[in-house]
């Protein structure tokens, strides 16, 4: 399998984390989104949306959208609950992440880290919605170890990707203590070093 991705992108890291945790072999193809590498005809043939991550499976079929990719790769693993209702609760978080979390937290981070904007130049409505997403997670994680039950599922993988980087987007993670506790637990479950830790 080939993974086309950017190691600074949380969406791409979701795929890497799942492959590493499940010992799925892959070749990582680094794609520089800022240099237009997602706009080449070859890349657009893999993903007409012109975004990473994209995987090309061993049989040559491409698949895009981070949550669709991890859903496919981890389909028979402990990252997906066996109980259909709990699987649907996991999917609830995956859809929520893409509509109500990533567009605010990841985009604020993108504007600060990639485009060099100061926090004061961020769209206040985007910041407010990012804070609302963190507050919702805080309320939920105050009563549960992981997002769905007591072990790490794809819901945690997907939400961890940008939540652990939220400070880089100007968000005060210390205001969300249960989220901070969960970040550590999810990182340990995935075998990840904390953000900023030197190897
Ligand atoms: N919903 C998509 C979002 C993918 C996405 O936003 N990818 C960004 C990097 S994180 C990208 O490729 N940006 C380059 C571009 O849009 O041209 C997913 O979850 O995979």
mmCIF file of C-alpha atoms and ligand atoms in Angstrom:
data_model
loop_
_atom_site.group_PDB
_atom_site.id
_atom_site.type_symbol
_atom_site.label_atom_id
_atom_site.label_comp_id
_atom_site.label_asym_id
_atom_site.label_seq_id
_atom_site.Cartn_x
_atom_site.Cartn_y
_atom_site.Cartn_z
ATOM 1 C CA UNK A 1 0.000 0.000 0.000
ATOM 2 C CA UNK A 2 1.138 3.554 -0.704
ATOM 3 C CA UNK A 3 0.116 6.452 1.543
ATOM 4 C CA UNK A 4 0.329 9.927 -0.006
ATOM 5 C CA UNK A 5 0.536 12.359 2.875
ATOM 6 C CA UNK A 6 2.081 15.215 4.806
ATOM 7 C CA UNK A 7 3.473 14.424 8.265
ATOM 8 C CA UNK A 8 2.379 17.868 9.516
ATOM 9 C CA UNK A 9 -1.249 17.104 8.669
ATOM 10 C CA UNK A 10 -3.435 15.565 11.351
ATOM 11 C CA UNK A 11 -5.674 14.058 8.675
ATOM 12 C CA UNK A 12 -2.662 12.233 7.229
ATOM 13 C CA UNK A 13 -1.341 11.207 10.638
ATOM 14 C CA UNK A 14 -4.621 9.417 11.410
ATOM 15 C CA UNK A 15 -3.800 6.998 8.592
ATOM 16 C CA UNK A 16 -0.180 6.550 9.653
ATOM 17 C CA UNK A 17 -1.155 5.894 13.285
ATOM 18 C CA UNK A 18 -3.668 3.197 12.331
ATOM 19 C CA UNK A 19 -1.203 1.471 9.996
ATOM 20 C CA UNK A 20 1.551 1.588 12.603
ATOM 21 C CA UNK A 21 -0.718 0.328 15.400
ATOM 22 C CA UNK A 22 -1.985 -2.547 13.242
ATOM 23 C CA UNK A 23 1.450 -3.285 11.695
ATOM 24 C CA UNK A 24 0.100 -2.738 8.189
ATOM 25 C CA UNK A 25 3.019 -2.295 5.780
ATOM 26 C CA UNK A 26 3.098 0.832 3.601
ATOM 27 C CA UNK A 27 5.307 3.172 1.626
ATOM 28 C CA UNK A 28 4.919 6.806 2.663
ATOM 29 C CA UNK A 29 4.947 9.227 -0.282
ATOM 30 C CA UNK A 30 5.527 12.761 1.020
ATOM 31 C CA UNK A 31 3.328 15.347 -0.710
ATOM 32 C CA UNK A 32 3.987 19.083 -0.354
ATOM 33 C CA UNK A 33 0.551 20.683 -0.490
ATOM 34 C CA UNK A 34 1.999 24.218 -0.417
ATOM 35 C CA UNK A 35 3.989 23.511 -3.591
ATOM 36 C CA UNK A 36 0.906 22.487 -5.557
ATOM 37 C CA UNK A 37 1.785 18.790 -5.595
ATOM 38 C CA UNK A 38 -1.884 17.898 -5.013
ATOM 39 C CA UNK A 39 -2.792 19.652 -8.275
ATOM 40 C CA UNK A 40 -0.756 17.537 -10.702
ATOM 41 C CA UNK A 41 -2.741 15.427 -13.198
ATOM 42 C CA UNK A 42 -1.211 12.280 -11.655
ATOM 43 C CA UNK A 43 -2.363 13.242 -8.166
ATOM 44 C CA UNK A 44 -5.821 14.363 -9.317
ATOM 45 C CA UNK A 45 -6.266 10.961 -10.961
ATOM 46 C CA UNK A 46 -5.951 9.440 -7.479
ATOM 47 C CA UNK A 47 -8.100 12.029 -5.706
ATOM 48 C CA UNK A 48 -10.037 14.534 -7.828
ATOM 49 C CA UNK A 49 -10.498 16.640 -4.680
ATOM 50 C CA UNK A 50 -6.750 17.330 -4.726
ATOM 51 C CA UNK A 51 -6.184 16.574 -1.053
ATOM 52 C CA UNK A 52 -4.071 14.304 1.085
ATOM 53 C CA UNK A 53 -4.301 11.747 2.558
ATOM 54 C CA UNK A 54 -4.836 9.271 -0.258
ATOM 55 C CA UNK A 55 -3.932 5.610 -0.116
ATOM 56 C CA UNK A 56 -3.392 3.302 -3.066
ATOM 57 C CA UNK A 57 -4.233 -0.204 -1.974
ATOM 58 C CA UNK A 58 -2.119 -3.212 -2.935
ATOM 59 C CA UNK A 59 -4.524 -3.959 -5.797
ATOM 60 C CA UNK A 60 -4.096 -0.416 -7.168
ATOM 61 C CA UNK A 61 -7.414 1.055 -6.053
ATOM 62 C CA UNK A 62 -7.186 4.574 -4.542
ATOM 63 C CA UNK A 63 -9.091 5.758 -1.482
ATOM 64 C CA UNK A 64 -9.301 9.307 -0.092
ATOM 65 C CA UNK A 65 -10.835 11.034 2.969
ATOM 66 C CA UNK A 66 -8.964 10.308 6.174
ATOM 67 C CA UNK A 67 -11.915 8.880 8.070
ATOM 68 C CA UNK A 68 -12.989 6.653 5.162
ATOM 69 C CA UNK A 69 -9.412 5.373 4.922
ATOM 70 C CA UNK A 70 -9.050 4.516 8.606
ATOM 71 C CA UNK A 71 -12.550 3.035 8.619
ATOM 72 C CA UNK A 72 -11.460 0.701 5.781
ATOM 73 C CA UNK A 73 -8.017 -0.188 7.121
ATOM 74 C CA UNK A 74 -9.187 -0.883 10.682
ATOM 75 C CA UNK A 75 -12.461 -2.596 9.767
ATOM 76 C CA UNK A 76 -11.605 -5.922 11.464
ATOM 77 C CA UNK A 77 -9.600 -4.551 14.373
ATOM 78 C CA UNK A 78 -10.213 -3.580 17.990
ATOM 79 C CA UNK A 79 -10.359 0.060 16.828
ATOM 80 C CA UNK A 80 -13.951 -0.664 15.696
ATOM 81 C CA UNK A 81 -16.438 -1.826 18.361
ATOM 82 C CA UNK A 82 -18.174 -5.146 17.685
ATOM 83 C CA UNK A 83 -21.534 -3.876 18.904
ATOM 84 C CA UNK A 84 -23.357 -2.210 15.949
ATOM 85 C CA UNK A 85 -24.755 0.562 18.129
ATOM 86 C CA UNK A 86 -21.303 1.382 19.477
ATOM 87 C CA UNK A 87 -19.943 1.285 15.919
ATOM 88 C CA UNK A 88 -22.559 3.855 14.980
ATOM 89 C CA UNK A 89 -21.613 5.962 18.024
ATOM 90 C CA UNK A 90 -18.012 5.832 16.770
ATOM 91 C CA UNK A 91 -19.190 6.979 13.329
ATOM 92 C CA UNK A 92 -21.155 9.766 15.000
ATOM 93 C CA UNK A 93 -17.847 11.168 16.268
ATOM 94 C CA UNK A 94 -16.164 10.698 12.879
ATOM 95 C CA UNK A 95 -18.832 12.755 11.111
ATOM 96 C CA UNK A 96 -18.833 15.336 13.892
ATOM 97 C CA UNK A 97 -15.068 15.660 13.653
ATOM 98 C CA UNK A 98 -15.225 16.542 9.968
ATOM 99 C CA UNK A 99 -18.093 19.024 10.244
ATOM 100 C CA UNK A 100 -17.827 20.609 13.691
ATOM 101 C CA UNK A 101 -14.214 20.226 14.850
ATOM 102 C CA UNK A 102 -11.647 19.972 12.028
ATOM 103 C CA UNK A 103 -12.936 22.991 10.034
ATOM 104 C CA UNK A 104 -12.336 25.211 13.070
ATOM 105 C CA UNK A 105 -9.434 23.774 15.032
ATOM 106 C CA UNK A 106 -7.402 22.458 12.093
ATOM 107 C CA UNK A 107 -8.023 25.547 9.982
ATOM 108 C CA UNK A 108 -7.001 27.950 12.796
ATOM 109 C CA UNK A 109 -3.839 25.873 13.198
ATOM 110 C CA UNK A 110 -3.243 25.912 9.435
ATOM 111 C CA UNK A 111 -3.550 29.678 9.330
ATOM 112 C CA UNK A 112 -1.110 30.145 12.212
ATOM 113 C CA UNK A 113 1.425 27.388 11.440
ATOM 114 C CA UNK A 114 1.406 27.293 7.650
ATOM 115 C CA UNK A 115 0.383 30.858 6.782
ATOM 116 C CA UNK A 116 2.074 32.564 9.754
ATOM 117 C CA UNK A 117 -1.017 34.481 10.940
ATOM 118 C CA UNK A 118 -1.045 35.698 14.573
ATOM 119 C CA UNK A 119 -3.881 34.418 16.781
ATOM 120 C CA UNK A 120 -5.326 37.946 16.802
ATOM 121 C CA UNK A 121 -5.925 37.721 13.028
ATOM 122 C CA UNK A 122 -8.062 34.543 13.209
ATOM 123 C CA UNK A 123 -11.754 34.748 12.364
ATOM 124 C CA UNK A 124 -13.475 35.128 15.793
ATOM 125 C CA UNK A 125 -16.410 32.992 14.680
ATOM 126 C CA UNK A 126 -14.063 30.169 13.686
ATOM 127 C CA UNK A 127 -12.326 30.458 17.070
ATOM 128 C CA UNK A 128 -15.666 30.430 18.902
ATOM 129 C CA UNK A 129 -16.771 27.305 17.073
ATOM 130 C CA UNK A 130 -13.446 25.615 17.839
ATOM 131 C CA UNK A 131 -13.885 26.442 21.510
ATOM 132 C CA UNK A 132 -17.427 25.024 21.364
ATOM 133 C CA UNK A 133 -16.055 21.775 19.927
ATOM 134 C CA UNK A 134 -13.486 21.483 22.718
ATOM 135 C CA UNK A 135 -16.160 22.278 25.316
ATOM 136 C CA UNK A 136 -18.393 19.510 23.954
ATOM 137 C CA UNK A 137 -15.503 17.040 24.156
ATOM 138 C CA UNK A 138 -14.701 18.229 27.674
ATOM 139 C CA UNK A 139 -18.264 17.565 28.868
ATOM 140 C CA UNK A 140 -18.283 14.113 27.289
ATOM 141 C CA UNK A 141 -14.802 13.060 28.439
ATOM 142 C CA UNK A 142 -15.515 14.043 32.021
ATOM 143 C CA UNK A 143 -17.676 10.922 32.224
ATOM 144 C CA UNK A 144 -15.833 8.399 30.070
ATOM 145 C CA UNK A 145 -12.257 7.184 29.503
ATOM 146 C CA UNK A 146 -12.385 7.254 25.697
ATOM 147 C CA UNK A 147 -14.930 8.752 23.333
ATOM 148 C CA UNK A 148 -16.793 5.460 22.906
ATOM 149 C CA UNK A 149 -16.505 3.302 26.003
ATOM 150 C CA UNK A 150 -13.375 2.260 27.802
ATOM 151 C CA UNK A 151 -10.909 1.634 25.018
ATOM 152 C CA UNK A 152 -9.421 3.472 22.071
ATOM 153 C CA UNK A 153 -11.529 3.427 18.884
ATOM 154 C CA UNK A 154 -11.278 5.255 15.567
ATOM 155 C CA UNK A 155 -13.277 8.060 17.187
ATOM 156 C CA UNK A 156 -10.268 8.732 19.421
ATOM 157 C CA UNK A 157 -7.836 8.429 16.498
ATOM 158 C CA UNK A 158 -9.787 10.956 14.422
ATOM 159 C CA UNK A 159 -10.326 13.459 17.224
ATOM 160 C CA UNK A 160 -6.823 13.143 18.613
ATOM 161 C CA UNK A 161 -5.296 14.252 15.308
ATOM 162 C CA UNK A 162 -6.089 17.943 15.658
ATOM 163 C CA UNK A 163 -7.140 18.190 19.305
ATOM 164 C CA UNK A 164 -3.575 17.471 20.469
ATOM 165 C CA UNK A 165 -2.377 20.264 18.139
ATOM 166 C CA UNK A 166 -5.075 22.770 19.123
ATOM 167 C CA UNK A 167 -2.611 24.972 21.029
ATOM 168 C CA UNK A 168 -0.814 25.579 17.704
ATOM 169 C CA UNK A 169 -4.099 27.101 16.520
ATOM 170 C CA UNK A 170 -4.313 29.436 19.501
ATOM 171 C CA UNK A 171 -6.658 27.314 21.650
ATOM 172 C CA UNK A 172 -6.023 27.151 25.418
ATOM 173 C CA UNK A 173 -6.081 23.391 26.001
ATOM 174 C CA UNK A 174 -5.446 23.849 29.728
ATOM 175 C CA UNK A 175 -9.032 25.126 29.986
ATOM 176 C CA UNK A 176 -10.197 21.587 29.118
ATOM 177 C CA UNK A 177 -8.687 19.262 31.762
ATOM 178 C CA UNK A 178 -10.614 16.128 30.786
ATOM 179 C CA UNK A 179 -9.584 16.649 27.168
ATOM 180 C CA UNK A 180 -5.949 16.943 28.329
ATOM 181 C CA UNK A 181 -6.251 13.721 30.345
ATOM 182 C CA UNK A 182 -7.783 11.968 27.325
ATOM 183 C CA UNK A 183 -5.055 13.236 24.953
ATOM 184 C CA UNK A 184 -2.454 11.517 27.154
ATOM 185 C CA UNK A 185 -4.468 8.308 27.366
ATOM 186 C CA UNK A 186 -5.120 8.205 23.608
ATOM 187 C CA UNK A 187 -1.462 8.934 22.822
ATOM 188 C CA UNK A 188 -0.400 6.079 25.108
ATOM 189 C CA UNK A 189 -2.964 3.737 23.525
ATOM 190 C CA UNK A 190 -1.496 4.538 20.102
ATOM 191 C CA UNK A 191 2.118 4.451 21.251
ATOM 192 C CA UNK A 192 2.680 8.125 20.419
ATOM 193 C CA UNK A 193 5.066 10.493 22.150
ATOM 194 C CA UNK A 194 3.371 13.629 23.520
ATOM 195 C CA UNK A 195 3.395 16.684 21.245
ATOM 196 C CA UNK A 196 6.657 18.551 21.656
ATOM 197 C CA UNK A 197 8.463 15.603 23.267
ATOM 198 C CA UNK A 198 11.950 15.019 21.912
ATOM 199 C CA UNK A 199 12.506 11.466 20.745
HETATM 200 N N1 LIG B 1 -11.807 15.834 4.632
HETATM 201 C C1 LIG B 1 -10.482 15.533 4.148
HETATM 202 C C2 LIG B 1 -9.633 16.768 4.341
HETATM 203 C C3 LIG B 1 -8.272 16.606 3.702
HETATM 204 C C4 LIG B 1 -7.497 17.887 3.735
HETATM 205 O O1 LIG B 1 -7.990 18.964 4.137
HETATM 206 N N2 LIG B 1 -6.250 17.776 3.308
HETATM 207 C C5 LIG B 1 -5.389 18.910 3.290
HETATM 208 C C6 LIG B 1 -4.183 18.641 4.195
HETATM 209 S S1 LIG B 1 -4.728 18.399 5.874
HETATM 210 C C7 LIG B 1 -4.890 19.136 1.887
HETATM 211 O O2 LIG B 1 -4.604 18.202 1.176
HETATM 212 N N3 LIG B 1 -4.816 20.401 1.470
HETATM 213 C C8 LIG B 1 -4.313 20.744 0.187
HETATM 214 C C9 LIG B 1 -5.350 21.320 -0.694
HETATM 215 O O3 LIG B 1 -6.530 21.373 -0.315
HETATM 216 O O4 LIG B 1 -4.977 21.749 -1.768
HETATM 217 C C10 LIG B 1 -9.900 14.338 4.901
HETATM 218 O O5 LIG B 1 -10.319 14.096 6.047
HETATM 219 O O6 LIG B 1 -9.055 13.620 4.347
#
